[in-house]
PDB file of C-alpha atoms in Angstrom:
ATOM      1  CA  MET A 145      22.077 -23.523  18.055  1.00  0.00           C
ATOM      2  CA  GLU A 146      24.882 -23.446  15.657  1.00  0.00           C
ATOM      3  CA  PHE A 147      25.772 -26.501  13.277  1.00  0.00           C
ATOM      4  CA  ASN A 148      28.917 -27.599  12.289  1.00  0.00           C
ATOM      5  CA  LYS A 149      28.399 -29.915   9.694  1.00  0.00           C
ATOM      6  CA  PRO A 150      25.515 -28.905   7.145  1.00  0.00           C
ATOM      7  CA  LEU A 151      22.160 -31.018   7.902  1.00  0.00           C
ATOM      8  CA  ILE A 152      20.343 -32.737   5.268  1.00  0.00           C
ATOM      9  CA  GLY A 153      17.112 -33.514   5.141  1.00  0.00           C
ATOM     10  CA  ALA A 154      14.329 -35.627   3.628  1.00  0.00           C
ATOM     11  CA  ILE A 155      11.055 -34.874   3.718  1.00  0.00           C
ATOM     12  CA  VAL A 156       8.001 -37.236   2.804  1.00  0.00           C
ATOM     13  CA  GLY A 157       4.308 -36.724   3.438  1.00  0.00           C
ATOM     14  CA  PRO A 158       3.034 -33.065   4.997  1.00  0.00           C
ATOM     15  CA  THR A 159       5.303 -31.191   7.315  1.00  0.00           C
ATOM     16  CA  VAL A 160       3.793 -28.862   9.603  1.00  0.00           C
ATOM     17  CA  ALA A 161       3.910 -27.860  13.501  1.00  0.00           C
ATOM     18  CA  GLY A 162       6.790 -28.810  15.222  1.00  0.00           C
ATOM     19  CA  GLY A 163       8.055 -30.821  11.974  1.00  0.00           C
ATOM     20  CA  MET A 164       7.896 -27.760   9.968  1.00  0.00           C
ATOM     21  CA  GLU A 165       9.847 -26.179  12.757  1.00  0.00           C
ATOM     22  CA  LEU A 166      12.758 -28.829  12.464  1.00  0.00           C
ATOM     23  CA  VAL A 167      12.866 -28.409   8.808  1.00  0.00           C
ATOM     24  CA  LEU A 168      13.426 -25.395   9.593  1.00  0.00           C
ATOM     25  CA  TRP A 169      17.358 -25.594  10.156  1.00  0.00           C
ATOM     26  CA  TYR A 170      17.803 -27.678   7.761  1.00  0.00           C
ATOM     27  CA  ASP A 171      20.626 -26.504   4.924  1.00  0.00           C
ATOM     28  CA  ILE A 172      19.390 -28.994   1.909  1.00  0.00           C
ATOM     29  CA  ARG A 173      15.695 -29.763   1.835  1.00  0.00           C
ATOM     30  CA  ILE A 174      15.007 -32.837  -0.578  1.00  0.00           C
ATOM     31  CA  MET A 175      11.454 -33.398  -0.155  1.00  0.00           C
ATOM     32  CA  ALA A 176       9.227 -35.976  -2.284  1.00  0.00           C
ATOM     33  CA  GLU A 177       6.172 -35.226  -4.964  1.00  0.00           C
ATOM     34  CA  ASP A 178       3.382 -35.451  -2.432  1.00  0.00           C
ATOM     35  CA  ALA A 179       5.288 -33.648   0.883  1.00  0.00           C
ATOM     36  CA  TYR A 180       4.139 -30.745   2.007  1.00  0.00           C
ATOM     37  CA  PHE A 181       4.534 -28.127   4.378  1.00  0.00           C
ATOM     38  CA  GLY A 182       2.659 -25.956   6.804  1.00  0.00           C
ATOM     39  CA  ILE A 183       2.094 -23.062   9.150  1.00  0.00           C
ATOM     40  CA  TYR A 184      -1.334 -23.886  10.355  1.00  0.00           C
ATOM     41  CA  TYR A 185      -1.575 -22.474  13.721  1.00  0.00           C
ATOM     42  CA  ARG A 186      -3.328 -19.183  12.594  1.00  0.00           C
ATOM     43  CA  ARG A 187      -6.166 -22.236  10.871  1.00  0.00           C
ATOM     44  CA  LEU A 188      -6.308 -22.784  14.259  1.00  0.00           C
ATOM     45  CA  GLY A 189      -6.515 -19.657  16.034  1.00  0.00           C
ATOM     46  CA  ILE A 190      -3.558 -21.324  17.784  1.00  0.00           C
ATOM     47  CA  PRO A 191      -0.919 -18.181  18.999  1.00  0.00           C
ATOM     48  CA  LEU A 192       2.452 -18.692  16.978  1.00  0.00           C
ATOM     49  CA  LEU A 193       4.971 -18.582  20.859  1.00  0.00           C
ATOM     50  CA  ASP A 194       8.191 -20.594  18.014  1.00  0.00           C
ATOM     51  CA  ARG A 195      10.706 -19.614  15.491  1.00  0.00           C
ATOM     52  CA  VAL A 196       8.988 -20.683  12.646  1.00  0.00           C
ATOM     53  CA  THR A 197       8.579 -17.556  11.392  1.00  0.00           C
ATOM     54  CA  VAL A 198      11.545 -15.865  12.357  1.00  0.00           C
ATOM     55  CA  ARG A 199      13.721 -18.515  10.565  1.00  0.00           C
ATOM     56  CA  LEU A 200      11.163 -18.393   7.728  1.00  0.00           C
ATOM     57  CA  SER A 201      12.135 -15.152   7.122  1.00  0.00           C
ATOM     58  CA  ARG A 202      14.983 -14.622   7.047  1.00  0.00           C
ATOM     59  CA  LEU A 203      14.587 -18.283   4.660  1.00  0.00           C
ATOM     60  CA  ILE A 204      12.567 -16.689   2.180  1.00  0.00           C
ATOM     61  CA  GLY A 205      11.880 -13.342   2.806  1.00  0.00           C
ATOM     62  CA  GLN A 206       8.829 -11.404   4.847  1.00  0.00           C
ATOM     63  CA  ARG A 207       6.409 -10.977   2.486  1.00  0.00           C
ATOM     64  CA  LYS A 208       6.232 -14.701   0.814  1.00  0.00           C
ATOM     65  CA  ALA A 209       6.671 -15.960   4.430  1.00  0.00           C
ATOM     66  CA  LEU A 210       4.044 -13.617   6.178  1.00  0.00           C
ATOM     67  CA  GLU A 211       1.420 -14.676   3.906  1.00  0.00           C
ATOM     68  CA  ILE A 212       2.422 -18.553   4.783  1.00  0.00           C
ATOM     69  CA  VAL A 213       2.067 -17.285   8.237  1.00  0.00           C
ATOM     70  CA  MET A 214      -1.126 -15.313   7.578  1.00  0.00           C
ATOM     71  CA  THR A 215      -3.886 -17.664   5.742  1.00  0.00           C
ATOM     72  CA  GLY A 216      -2.511 -20.572   7.084  1.00  0.00           C
ATOM     73  CA  ARG A 217      -1.908 -22.544   3.345  1.00  0.00           C
ATOM     74  CA  LYS A 218      -0.506 -25.228   2.136  1.00  0.00           C
ATOM     75  CA  VAL A 219       2.810 -25.041   0.445  1.00  0.00           C
ATOM     76  CA  THR A 220       3.135 -27.878  -2.235  1.00  0.00           C
ATOM     77  CA  VAL A 221       6.815 -29.110  -3.373  1.00  0.00           C
ATOM     78  CA  GLN A 222       6.235 -26.980  -6.889  1.00  0.00           C
ATOM     79  CA  ASP A 223       5.224 -24.249  -3.944  1.00  0.00           C
ATOM     80  CA  ALA A 224       8.461 -24.038  -1.573  1.00  0.00           C
ATOM     81  CA  HIS A 225      10.242 -24.530  -5.294  1.00  0.00           C
ATOM     82  CA  ASN A 226       9.557 -21.395  -7.155  1.00  0.00           C
ATOM     83  CA  ILE A 227       9.544 -19.623  -3.967  1.00  0.00           C
ATOM     84  CA  LYS A 228      13.340 -20.587  -3.137  1.00  0.00           C
ATOM     85  CA  SER A 229      13.885 -19.553  -7.832  1.00  0.00           C
TER      86      SER A 229
END
């Protein structure tokens, strides 16, 4: 899917599972201070069937994406800012 205009997303609260999939489509992400990301599939023993890992790797690099996916850790606003800085 490709869009002709930039997508801007406001993120408030937890963004996990399908919400994480949607967030990765945005060109610009604006997060509330208490918002967080997470890919908890592995934590729950569910296989990854969507394209979250592909898009995430393209955005932040394979090493950081694998760390987030394999550990299933919560990524806070500060963590997200530090990843891309």
